[in-house]
PDB file of N, CA and C in Angstrom:
ATOM      1  N   MET W   1      -4.937   0.825  11.516  1.00 46.00           N
ATOM      2  CA  MET W   1      -4.410   1.265  10.742  1.00 46.00           C
ATOM      3  C   MET W   1      -4.851   0.337   9.455  1.00 46.00           C
ATOM      4  N   ILE W   2      -4.565  -0.972   9.627  1.00 51.00           N
ATOM      5  CA  ILE W   2      -4.730  -2.043   8.464  1.00 51.00           C
ATOM      6  C   ILE W   2      -6.493  -1.687   8.400  1.00 51.00           C
ATOM      7  N   ASN W   3      -6.907  -1.782   9.429  1.00 61.00           N
ATOM      8  CA  ASN W   3      -8.541  -2.232   9.693  1.00 61.00           C
ATOM      9  C   ASN W   3      -9.124  -0.499   8.920  1.00 61.00           C
ATOM     10  N   THR W   4      -8.522   0.580   9.486  1.00 66.00           N
ATOM     11  CA  THR W   4      -9.339   1.635   8.698  1.00 66.00           C
ATOM     12  C   THR W   4      -8.781   1.829   7.032  1.00 66.00           C
ATOM     13  N   ASN W   5      -7.815   1.018   6.788  1.00 70.00           N
ATOM     14  CA  ASN W   5      -7.488   1.057   4.837  1.00 70.00           C
ATOM     15  C   ASN W   5      -8.314   0.231   3.973  1.00 70.00           C
ATOM     16  N   ILE W   6      -8.418  -0.790   5.273  1.00 72.00           N
ATOM     17  CA  ILE W   6      -9.578  -1.903   4.539  1.00 72.00           C
ATOM     18  C   ILE W   6     -10.986  -0.926   4.656  1.00 72.00           C
ATOM     19  N   LEU W   7     -11.623  -0.691   5.694  1.00 72.00           N
ATOM     20  CA  LEU W   7     -12.972   0.145   5.750  1.00 72.00           C
ATOM     21  C   LEU W   7     -12.759   1.467   4.527  1.00 72.00           C
ATOM     22  N   ASP W   8     -11.408   2.138   4.416  1.00 73.00           N
ATOM     23  CA  ASP W   8     -11.408   2.951   3.776  1.00 73.00           C
ATOM     24  C   ASP W   8     -11.682   2.440   1.901  1.00 73.00           C
ATOM     25  N   ASN W   9     -10.854   1.354   1.770  1.00 71.00           N
ATOM     26  CA  ASN W   9     -11.072   0.654   0.497  1.00 71.00           C
ATOM     27  C   ASN W   9     -12.422   0.142   0.225  1.00 71.00           C
ATOM     28  N   ILE W  10     -13.089  -0.584   1.390  1.00 74.00           N
ATOM     29  CA  ILE W  10     -14.350  -0.881   1.230  1.00 74.00           C
ATOM     30  C   ILE W  10     -15.342   0.358   0.496  1.00 74.00           C
ATOM     31  N   GLU W  11     -15.338   1.455   1.400  1.00 76.00           N
ATOM     32  CA  GLU W  11     -16.222   2.583   1.053  1.00 76.00           C
ATOM     33  C   GLU W  11     -15.819   3.312  -0.434  1.00 76.00           C
ATOM     34  N   PHE W  12     -14.586   3.107  -0.698  1.00 75.00           N
ATOM     35  CA  PHE W  12     -14.108   3.665  -1.979  1.00 75.00           C
ATOM     36  C   PHE W  12     -14.769   2.760  -3.102  1.00 75.00           C
ATOM     37  N   LEU W  13     -14.701   1.389  -2.975  1.00 75.00           N
ATOM     38  CA  LEU W  13     -15.416   0.423  -3.667  1.00 75.00           C
ATOM     39  C   LEU W  13     -16.753   0.153  -3.980  1.00 75.00           C
ATOM     40  N   LYS W  14     -17.209   0.806  -2.600  1.00 77.00           N
ATOM     41  CA  LYS W  14     -18.985   1.126  -2.802  1.00 77.00           C
ATOM     42  C   LYS W  14     -19.225   2.346  -3.618  1.00 77.00           C
ATOM     43  N   ASN W  15     -18.537   3.344  -3.615  1.00 75.00           N
ATOM     44  CA  ASN W  15     -18.635   4.427  -4.026  1.00 75.00           C
ATOM     45  C   ASN W  15     -18.784   4.414  -5.603  1.00 75.00           C
ATOM     46  N   ALA W  16     -17.335   3.605  -6.029  1.00 73.00           N
ATOM     47  CA  ALA W  16     -17.352   3.509  -7.564  1.00 73.00           C
ATOM     48  C   ALA W  16     -18.176   2.911  -8.114  1.00 73.00           C
ATOM     49  N   GLU W  17     -18.979   1.824  -7.208  1.00 73.00           N
ATOM     50  CA  GLU W  17     -19.697   1.030  -7.785  1.00 73.00           C
ATOM     51  C   GLU W  17     -21.234   1.813  -7.827  1.00 73.00           C
ATOM     52  N   GLU W  18     -21.456   2.735  -7.169  1.00 73.00           N
ATOM     53  CA  GLU W  18     -22.606   3.576  -7.282  1.00 73.00           C
ATOM     54  C   GLU W  18     -22.531   4.651  -8.266  1.00 73.00           C
ATOM     55  N   LYS W  19     -21.271   5.088  -8.602  1.00 70.00           N
ATOM     56  CA  LYS W  19     -20.817   6.109  -9.626  1.00 70.00           C
ATOM     57  C   LYS W  19     -20.818   5.648 -10.959  1.00 70.00           C
ATOM     58  N   LEU W  20     -20.545   3.961 -11.163  1.00 70.00           N
ATOM     59  CA  LEU W  20     -20.784   3.271 -12.268  1.00 70.00           C
ATOM     60  C   LEU W  20     -22.505   2.727 -12.700  1.00 70.00           C
ATOM     61  N   ASN W  21     -23.066   2.618 -11.452  1.00 71.00           N
ATOM     62  CA  ASN W  21     -23.956   1.950 -12.019  1.00 71.00           C
ATOM     63  C   ASN W  21     -24.833   3.301 -12.447  1.00 71.00           C
ATOM     64  N   ALA W  22     -24.630   4.426 -11.861  1.00 68.00           N
ATOM     65  CA  ALA W  22     -25.581   6.020 -11.854  1.00 68.00           C
ATOM     66  C   ALA W  22     -25.017   5.993 -13.731  1.00 68.00           C
ATOM     67  N   LYS W  23     -23.672   5.843 -14.043  1.00 64.00           N
ATOM     68  CA  LYS W  23     -23.092   6.390 -15.335  1.00 64.00           C
ATOM     69  C   LYS W  23     -23.918   5.392 -16.435  1.00 64.00           C
ATOM     70  N   MET W  24     -24.057   4.312 -15.830  1.00 65.00           N
ATOM     71  CA  MET W  24     -24.537   3.008 -16.796  1.00 65.00           C
ATOM     72  C   MET W  24     -26.100   3.407 -17.254  1.00 65.00           C
ATOM     73  N   ALA W  25     -26.943   4.019 -16.177  1.00 66.00           N
ATOM     74  CA  ALA W  25     -28.311   3.959 -15.946  1.00 66.00           C
ATOM     75  C   ALA W  25     -28.384   5.385 -16.931  1.00 66.00           C
ATOM     76  N   GLY W  26     -27.377   6.050 -16.639  1.00 62.00           N
ATOM     77  CA  GLY W  26     -27.548   7.590 -17.226  1.00 62.00           C
ATOM     78  C   GLY W  26     -28.212   8.777 -16.513  1.00 62.00           C
ATOM     79  N   ASP W  27     -28.320   8.125 -15.177  1.00 56.00           N
ATOM     80  CA  ASP W  27     -28.692   9.152 -14.265  1.00 56.00           C
ATOM     81  C   ASP W  27     -27.930  10.799 -14.547  1.00 56.00           C
ATOM     82  N   LYS W  28     -26.523  10.665 -13.991  1.00 59.00           N
ATOM     83  CA  LYS W  28     -26.020  11.415 -13.556  1.00 59.00           C
ATOM     84  C   LYS W  28     -24.392  11.122 -14.803  1.00 59.00           C
ATOM     85  N   ASP W  29     -23.893  12.430 -14.839  1.00 60.00           N
ATOM     86  CA  ASP W  29     -22.733  12.436 -16.003  1.00 60.00           C
ATOM     87  C   ASP W  29     -21.563  11.887 -15.003  1.00 60.00           C
ATOM     88  N   VAL W  30     -20.889  10.872 -14.877  1.00 56.00           N
ATOM     89  CA  VAL W  30     -19.878  10.471 -13.912  1.00 56.00           C
ATOM     90  C   VAL W  30     -18.529  10.359 -15.237  1.00 56.00           C
ATOM     91  N   THR W  31     -17.432  10.799 -14.991  1.00 61.00           N
ATOM     92  CA  THR W  31     -16.140  10.830 -15.244  1.00 61.00           C
ATOM     93  C   THR W  31     -15.302   9.666 -14.701  1.00 61.00           C
ATOM     94  N   LEU W  32     -14.272   9.574 -15.579  1.00 62.00           N
ATOM     95  CA  LEU W  32     -13.338   8.583 -14.915  1.00 62.00           C
ATOM     96  C   LEU W  32     -12.645   9.255 -13.609  1.00 62.00           C
ATOM     97  N   ASP W  33     -12.480  10.526 -13.799  1.00 62.00           N
ATOM     98  CA  ASP W  33     -11.783  11.133 -12.894  1.00 62.00           C
ATOM     99  C   ASP W  33     -12.280  11.029 -11.711  1.00 62.00           C
ATOM    100  N   ASP W  34     -13.838  10.772 -11.239  1.00 59.00           N
ATOM    101  CA  ASP W  34     -14.642  10.781 -10.465  1.00 59.00           C
ATOM    102  C   ASP W  34     -14.495   9.583  -9.436  1.00 59.00           C
ATOM    103  N   ILE W  35     -14.148   8.518 -10.609  1.00 58.00           N
ATOM    104  CA  ILE W  35     -13.871   6.923 -10.048  1.00 58.00           C
ATOM    105  C   ILE W  35     -12.275   7.024  -9.658  1.00 58.00           C
ATOM    106  N   LYS W  36     -11.431   7.903 -10.381  1.00 63.00           N
ATOM    107  CA  LYS W  36      -9.821   7.345  -9.866  1.00 63.00           C
ATOM    108  C   LYS W  36      -9.718   8.157  -8.438  1.00 63.00           C
ATOM    109  N   GLU W  37     -10.530   9.199  -7.831  1.00 58.00           N
ATOM    110  CA  GLU W  37     -10.092  10.009  -6.806  1.00 58.00           C
ATOM    111  C   GLU W  37      -9.784   8.938  -5.698  1.00 58.00           C
ATOM    112  N   GLY W  38     -10.340   7.722  -5.534  1.00 55.00           N
ATOM    113  CA  GLY W  38      -9.625   7.192  -4.482  1.00 55.00           C
ATOM    114  C   GLY W  38      -7.986   6.162  -4.791  1.00 55.00           C
ATOM    115  N   TRP W  39      -7.923   6.331  -6.298  1.00 59.00           N
ATOM    116  CA  TRP W  39      -6.797   5.580  -6.225  1.00 59.00           C
ATOM    117  C   TRP W  39      -5.504   6.636  -5.990  1.00 59.00           C
ATOM    118  N   ASP W  40      -5.952   7.634  -5.838  1.00 60.00           N
ATOM    119  CA  ASP W  40      -4.344   8.561  -5.542  1.00 60.00           C
ATOM    120  C   ASP W  40      -3.763   8.276  -4.332  1.00 60.00           C
ATOM    121  N   MET W  41      -4.623   7.625  -3.116  1.00 60.00           N
ATOM    122  CA  MET W  41      -4.036   7.207  -2.083  1.00 60.00           C
ATOM    123  C   MET W  41      -3.375   5.996  -2.091  1.00 60.00           C
ATOM    124  N   GLU W  42      -3.856   5.404  -2.682  1.00 63.00           N
ATOM    125  CA  GLU W  42      -3.435   3.949  -2.962  1.00 63.00           C
ATOM    126  C   GLU W  42      -2.040   4.198  -3.891  1.00 63.00           C
ATOM    127  N   ASP W  43      -2.115   5.159  -4.837  1.00 67.00           N
ATOM    128  CA  ASP W  43      -0.580   5.426  -5.514  1.00 67.00           C
ATOM    129  C   ASP W  43       0.374   5.759  -4.440  1.00 67.00           C
ATOM    130  N   ARG W  44      -0.191   6.496  -3.513  1.00 71.00           N
ATOM    131  CA  ARG W  44       0.548   7.289  -2.233  1.00 71.00           C
ATOM    132  C   ARG W  44       1.188   6.111  -1.574  1.00 71.00           C
ATOM    133  N   ASN W  45       0.305   5.271  -1.272  1.00 74.00           N
ATOM    134  CA  ASN W  45       1.169   4.332  -0.703  1.00 74.00           C
ATOM    135  C   ASN W  45       1.974   3.385  -1.128  1.00 74.00           C
ATOM    136  N   PHE W  46       1.238   2.939  -2.317  1.00 78.00           N
ATOM    137  CA  PHE W  46       2.659   1.829  -2.953  1.00 78.00           C
ATOM    138  C   PHE W  46       3.824   2.490  -3.222  1.00 78.00           C
ATOM    139  N   LYS W  47       3.813   4.203  -3.471  1.00 79.00           N
ATOM    140  CA  LYS W  47       5.160   5.161  -3.534  1.00 79.00           C
ATOM    141  C   LYS W  47       5.947   4.729  -2.453  1.00 79.00           C
ATOM    142  N   LEU W  48       4.955   5.407  -1.622  1.00 82.00           N
ATOM    143  CA  LEU W  48       6.043   5.175   0.312  1.00 82.00           C
ATOM    144  C   LEU W  48       6.332   4.102   0.250  1.00 82.00           C
ATOM    145  N   ILE W  49       5.687   2.595   0.288  1.00 85.00           N
ATOM    146  CA  ILE W  49       6.248   1.526   0.375  1.00 85.00           C
ATOM    147  C   ILE W  49       7.530   1.081  -0.650  1.00 85.00           C
ATOM    148  N   GLY W  50       7.405   1.690  -1.913  1.00 84.00           N
ATOM    149  CA  GLY W  50       8.579   1.957  -2.503  1.00 84.00           C
ATOM    150  C   GLY W  50       9.616   2.348  -2.176  1.00 84.00           C
ATOM    151  N   PHE W  51       9.924   3.458  -1.589  1.00 88.00           N
ATOM    152  CA  PHE W  51      10.455   4.404  -1.165  1.00 88.00           C
ATOM    153  C   PHE W  51      11.252   3.593   0.199  1.00 88.00           C
ATOM    154  N   CYS W  52      10.467   3.153   1.031  1.00 90.00           N
ATOM    155  CA  CYS W  52      11.086   2.292   2.078  1.00 90.00           C
ATOM    156  C   CYS W  52      11.919   1.163   1.524  1.00 90.00           C
ATOM    157  N   ILE W  53      11.420   0.257   0.508  1.00 92.00           N
ATOM    158  CA  ILE W  53      12.303  -0.648   0.111  1.00 92.00           C
ATOM    159  C   ILE W  53      13.461   0.056  -0.378  1.00 92.00           C
ATOM    160  N   VAL W  54      13.554   0.585  -1.179  1.00 92.00           N
ATOM    161  CA  VAL W  54      14.668   1.540  -1.741  1.00 92.00           C
ATOM    162  C   VAL W  54      15.536   2.001  -0.427  1.00 92.00           C
ATOM    163  N   GLY W  55      15.266   2.568   0.333  1.00 92.00           N
ATOM    164  CA  GLY W  55      15.931   3.004   1.473  1.00 92.00           C
ATOM    165  C   GLY W  55      16.415   2.111   1.900  1.00 92.00           C
ATOM    166  N   PHE W  56      15.848   0.846   2.663  1.00 94.00           N
ATOM    167  CA  PHE W  56      16.262  -0.406   3.034  1.00 94.00           C
ATOM    168  C   PHE W  56      17.278  -0.863   2.323  1.00 94.00           C
ATOM    169  N   PHE W  57      17.201  -1.182   1.080  1.00 94.00           N
ATOM    170  CA  PHE W  57      18.478  -1.234   0.336  1.00 94.00           C
ATOM    171  C   PHE W  57      19.404  -0.739   0.240  1.00 94.00           C
ATOM    172  N   ILE W  58      19.579   0.558   0.154  1.00 94.00           N
ATOM    173  CA  ILE W  58      20.288   1.559   0.129  1.00 94.00           C
ATOM    174  C   ILE W  58      21.081   1.006   1.860  1.00 94.00           C
ATOM    175  N   LEU W  59      20.560   0.890   2.751  1.00 94.00           N
ATOM    176  CA  LEU W  59      21.139   0.840   4.295  1.00 94.00           C
ATOM    177  C   LEU W  59      21.824  -0.381   4.483  1.00 94.00           C
ATOM    178  N   TYR W  60      20.846  -1.506   3.654  1.00 93.00           N
ATOM    179  CA  TYR W  60      21.792  -2.618   3.799  1.00 93.00           C
ATOM    180  C   TYR W  60      23.301  -2.848   3.027  1.00 93.00           C
ATOM    181  N   LEU W  61      23.310  -2.139   1.982  1.00 92.00           N
ATOM    182  CA  LEU W  61      24.461  -1.991   1.118  1.00 92.00           C
ATOM    183  C   LEU W  61      25.655  -1.439   1.944  1.00 92.00           C
ATOM    184  N   ILE W  62      24.823  -0.109   2.464  1.00 93.00           N
ATOM    185  CA  ILE W  62      26.068   0.817   3.388  1.00 93.00           C
ATOM    186  C   ILE W  62      26.406  -0.299   4.656  1.00 93.00           C
ATOM    187  N   MET W  63      25.557  -0.940   5.271  1.00 92.00           N
ATOM    188  CA  MET W  63      26.181  -1.619   6.402  1.00 92.00           C
ATOM    189  C   MET W  63      26.781  -2.785   6.051  1.00 92.00           C
ATOM    190  N   ALA W  64      26.757  -3.144   4.599  1.00 90.00           N
ATOM    191  CA  ALA W  64      27.579  -4.373   4.398  1.00 90.00           C
ATOM    192  C   ALA W  64      29.092  -3.989   3.694  1.00 90.00           C
ATOM    193  N   GLY W  65      29.018  -2.759   3.183  1.00 88.00           N
ATOM    194  CA  GLY W  65      30.355  -2.122   2.998  1.00 88.00           C
ATOM    195  C   GLY W  65      31.287  -1.969   4.666  1.00 88.00           C
ATOM    196  N   ILE W  66      30.138  -1.498   5.591  1.00 89.00           N
ATOM    197  CA  ILE W  66      31.095  -1.518   6.880  1.00 89.00           C
ATOM    198  C   ILE W  66      31.389  -2.734   7.631  1.00 89.00           C
ATOM    199  N   ILE W  67      30.524  -3.525   7.202  1.00 88.00           N
ATOM    200  CA  ILE W  67      30.739  -5.183   7.810  1.00 88.00           C
ATOM    201  C   ILE W  67      32.240  -5.413   6.992  1.00 88.00           C
ATOM    202  N   ALA W  68      32.228  -5.318   5.882  1.00 86.00           N
ATOM    203  CA  ALA W  68      33.171  -5.808   4.756  1.00 86.00           C
ATOM    204  C   ALA W  68      34.439  -4.761   5.279  1.00 86.00           C
ATOM    205  N   ASP W  69      34.439  -3.966   5.353  1.00 87.00           N
ATOM    206  CA  ASP W  69      35.593  -2.715   6.275  1.00 87.00           C
ATOM    207  C   ASP W  69      36.213  -3.194   7.388  1.00 87.00           C
ATOM    208  N   GLN W  70      35.470  -3.556   8.402  1.00 88.00           N
ATOM    209  CA  GLN W  70      35.346  -4.085   9.505  1.00 88.00           C
ATOM    210  C   GLN W  70      36.293  -5.193   9.586  1.00 88.00           C
ATOM    211  N   ASP W  71      35.883  -6.317   8.292  1.00 85.00           N
ATOM    212  CA  ASP W  71      36.686  -7.440   8.419  1.00 85.00           C
ATOM    213  C   ASP W  71      37.846  -7.209   8.076  1.00 85.00           C
ATOM    214  N   LYS W  72      38.177  -6.418   7.099  1.00 88.00           N
ATOM    215  CA  LYS W  72      39.668  -6.340   6.786  1.00 88.00           C
ATOM    216  C   LYS W  72      40.617  -5.344   8.035  1.00 88.00           C
ATOM    217  N   LYS W  73      39.661  -4.548   8.666  1.00 90.00           N
ATOM    218  CA  LYS W  73      40.526  -4.268   9.797  1.00 90.00           C
ATOM    219  C   LYS W  73      40.860  -5.186  10.978  1.00 90.00           C
ATOM    220  N   ILE W  74      39.825  -6.162  11.013  1.00 91.00           N
ATOM    221  CA  ILE W  74      40.207  -7.076  11.749  1.00 91.00           C
ATOM    222  C   ILE W  74      41.313  -8.403  11.572  1.00 91.00           C
ATOM    223  N   GLU W  75      41.230  -8.451  10.221  1.00 91.00           N
ATOM    224  CA  GLU W  75      42.451  -9.090   9.574  1.00 91.00           C
ATOM    225  C   GLU W  75      43.920  -8.400   9.908  1.00 91.00           C
ATOM    226  N   ARG W  76      43.496  -7.042   9.333  1.00 93.00           N
ATOM    227  CA  ARG W  76      45.136  -6.444   9.807  1.00 93.00           C
ATOM    228  C   ARG W  76      45.439  -6.396  11.209  1.00 93.00           C
ATOM    229  N   LEU W  77      44.776  -6.064  12.321  1.00 94.00           N
ATOM    230  CA  LEU W  77      44.975  -6.101  13.618  1.00 94.00           C
ATOM    231  C   LEU W  77      45.535  -7.563  13.846  1.00 94.00           C
ATOM    232  N   GLU W  78      44.981  -8.878  13.713  1.00 95.00           N
ATOM    233  CA  GLU W  78      45.084 -10.168  13.897  1.00 95.00           C
ATOM    234  C   GLU W  78      46.564 -10.362  13.957  1.00 95.00           C
ATOM    235  N   TYR W  79      46.948  -9.854  12.079  1.00 94.00           N
ATOM    236  CA  TYR W  79      48.362  -9.923  11.731  1.00 94.00           C
ATOM    237  C   TYR W  79      49.486  -9.356  12.700  1.00 94.00           C
ATOM    238  N   LYS W  80      48.614  -7.945  13.218  1.00 95.00           N
ATOM    239  CA  LYS W  80      50.039  -7.174  13.930  1.00 95.00           C
ATOM    240  C   LYS W  80      50.162  -7.812  15.279  1.00 95.00           C
ATOM    241  N   ILE W  81      48.871  -8.562  15.727  1.00 95.00           N
ATOM    242  CA  ILE W  81      48.802  -9.044  16.884  1.00 95.00           C
ATOM    243  C   ILE W  81      50.092 -10.416  17.013  1.00 95.00           C
ATOM    244  N   GLU W  82      49.677 -11.042  16.300  1.00 95.00           N
ATOM    245  CA  GLU W  82      50.775 -12.017  15.643  1.00 95.00           C
ATOM    246  C   GLU W  82      52.114 -11.610  15.826  1.00 95.00           C
ATOM    247  N   SER W  83      52.268 -10.838  14.874  1.00 95.00           N
ATOM    248  CA  SER W  83      53.512 -10.105  14.839  1.00 95.00           C
ATOM    249  C   SER W  83      54.538  -9.918  15.815  1.00 95.00           C
ATOM    250  N   GLN W  84      53.793  -9.117  16.812  1.00 95.00           N
ATOM    251  CA  GLN W  84      53.772  -8.626  17.895  1.00 95.00           C
ATOM    252  C   GLN W  84      54.140  -9.905  19.149  1.00 95.00           C
ATOM    253  N   GLN W  85      53.172 -10.779  18.625  1.00 95.00           N
ATOM    254  CA  GLN W  85      53.677 -11.888  19.805  1.00 95.00           C
ATOM    255  C   GLN W  85      54.971 -12.406  19.487  1.00 95.00           C
ATOM    256  N   LYS W  86      54.980 -12.659  18.087  1.00 95.00           N
ATOM    257  CA  LYS W  86      56.355 -13.317  17.862  1.00 95.00           C
ATOM    258  C   LYS W  86      57.578 -12.557  17.878  1.00 95.00           C
ATOM    259  N   LEU W  87      57.466 -11.126  18.038  1.00 94.00           N
ATOM    260  CA  LEU W  87      58.543 -10.592  18.386  1.00 94.00           C
ATOM    261  C   LEU W  87      59.146 -10.538  20.212  1.00 94.00           C
ATOM    262  N   LEU W  88      57.649 -10.424  20.953  1.00 94.00           N
ATOM    263  CA  LEU W  88      57.386 -11.158  22.332  1.00 94.00           C
ATOM    264  C   LEU W  88      58.175 -12.346  22.287  1.00 94.00           C
ATOM    265  N   ASP W  89      57.826 -13.353  22.233  1.00 94.00           N
ATOM    266  CA  ASP W  89      58.782 -14.598  22.105  1.00 94.00           C
ATOM    267  C   ASP W  89      60.132 -14.307  21.712  1.00 94.00           C
ATOM    268  N   TYR W  90      60.864 -14.027  20.591  1.00 95.00           N
ATOM    269  CA  TYR W  90      61.809 -13.639  20.344  1.00 95.00           C
ATOM    270  C   TYR W  90      62.808 -12.793  21.668  1.00 95.00           C
ATOM    271  N   HIS W  91      62.249 -11.927  22.129  1.00 93.00           N
ATOM    272  CA  HIS W  91      62.656 -10.857  22.956  1.00 93.00           C
ATOM    273  C   HIS W  91      62.858 -11.591  24.784  1.00 93.00           C
ATOM    274  N   ASN W  92      61.747 -12.624  24.674  1.00 93.00           N
ATOM    275  CA  ASN W  92      61.556 -13.734  25.904  1.00 93.00           C
ATOM    276  C   ASN W  92      62.829 -14.612  25.808  1.00 93.00           C
ATOM    277  N   GLU W  93      62.871 -15.041  24.437  1.00 93.00           N
ATOM    278  CA  GLU W  93      64.070 -16.117  24.329  1.00 93.00           C
ATOM    279  C   GLU W  93      65.451 -15.610  24.537  1.00 93.00           C
ATOM    280  N   VAL W  94      65.608 -14.296  23.935  1.00 92.00           N
ATOM    281  CA  VAL W  94      67.049 -13.643  24.536  1.00 92.00           C
ATOM    282  C   VAL W  94      67.199 -13.310  25.899  1.00 92.00           C
ATOM    283  N   LEU W  95      66.110 -12.816  26.662  1.00 91.00           N
ATOM    284  CA  LEU W  95      66.169 -12.719  27.933  1.00 91.00           C
ATOM    285  C   LEU W  95      66.635 -13.927  28.758  1.00 91.00           C
ATOM    286  N   VAL W  96      65.844 -14.982  28.398  1.00 90.00           N
ATOM    287  CA  VAL W  96      66.360 -16.232  28.685  1.00 90.00           C
ATOM    288  C   VAL W  96      67.420 -16.770  28.390  1.00 90.00           C
ATOM    289  N   ASN W  97      68.219 -16.814  27.734  1.00 88.00           N
ATOM    290  CA  ASN W  97      69.502 -17.039  27.172  1.00 88.00           C
ATOM    291  C   ASN W  97      70.509 -16.224  27.914  1.00 88.00           C
ATOM    292  N   ILE W  98      70.606 -15.056  28.056  1.00 88.00           N
ATOM    293  CA  ILE W  98      70.994 -13.993  28.940  1.00 88.00           C
ATOM    294  C   ILE W  98      71.212 -14.285  30.266  1.00 88.00           C
ATOM    295  N   ASN W  99      69.863 -14.721  30.870  1.00 86.00           N
ATOM    296  CA  ASN W  99      69.523 -14.869  32.267  1.00 86.00           C
ATOM    297  C   ASN W  99      70.249 -16.282  32.509  1.00 86.00           C
ATOM    298  N   ARG W 100      70.354 -17.652  31.753  1.00 84.00           N
ATOM    299  CA  ARG W 100      71.130 -18.481  32.011  1.00 84.00           C
ATOM    300  C   ARG W 100      72.766 -17.751  31.705  1.00 84.00           C
ATOM    301  N   LYS W 101      72.843 -17.072  30.890  1.00 83.00           N
ATOM    302  CA  LYS W 101      74.781 -16.658  31.041  1.00 83.00           C
ATOM    303  C   LYS W 101      74.928 -16.365  32.346  1.00 83.00           C
ATOM    304  N   VAL W 102      73.996 -15.350  32.812  1.00 82.00           N
ATOM    305  CA  VAL W 102      74.442 -14.580  33.925  1.00 82.00           C
ATOM    306  C   VAL W 102      74.306 -15.600  35.176  1.00 82.00           C
ATOM    307  N   GLN W 103      73.748 -16.596  35.074  1.00 79.00           N
ATOM    308  CA  GLN W 103      73.708 -17.664  36.322  1.00 79.00           C
ATOM    309  C   GLN W 103      74.915 -18.510  36.380  1.00 79.00           C
ATOM    310  N   PHE W 104      74.979 -18.913  34.846  1.00 79.00           N
ATOM    311  CA  PHE W 104      75.976 -19.821  34.568  1.00 79.00           C
ATOM    312  C   PHE W 104      77.231 -19.473  34.007  1.00 79.00           C
ATOM    313  N   PRO W 105      78.150 -18.672  34.116  1.00 74.00           N
ATOM    314  CA  PRO W 105      78.796 -17.833  33.433  1.00 74.00           C
ATOM    315  C   PRO W 105      79.824 -19.033  32.643  1.00 74.00           C
ATOM    316  N   GLY W 106      80.309 -20.059  33.234  1.00 72.00           N
ATOM    317  CA  GLY W 106      80.931 -20.907  32.655  1.00 72.00           C
ATOM    318  C   GLY W 106      80.437 -22.010  31.376  1.00 72.00           C
ATOM    319  N   GLY W 107      78.932 -21.728  31.557  1.00 59.00           N
ATOM    320  CA  GLY W 107      78.523 -22.625  30.120  1.00 59.00           C
ATOM    321  C   GLY W 107      77.568 -23.727  30.920  1.00 59.00           C
TER     322      GLY W 107
END
């Protein structure tokens, strides 16, 4: 694709040079529209590249938002895990105390 673009650009420049030489020699009537024909394709390429860059930027912003939301969810889950672990430790301690009282009722 790159090679064909380069060849197209070279061909366009040669045609533009021929048209300019013809205009300067007065052989035929060449307008600027004739010379600008090839630039339409270049403008399309730049527009496409611009749209791609804008699209990737929007995608980047969306992904950044998703990652930030996931970080918040992870923090909430870590907090829940810690609280569940503390509750489990407390219940475990209560069960150990009950077990001691059952095994050694007199103290």
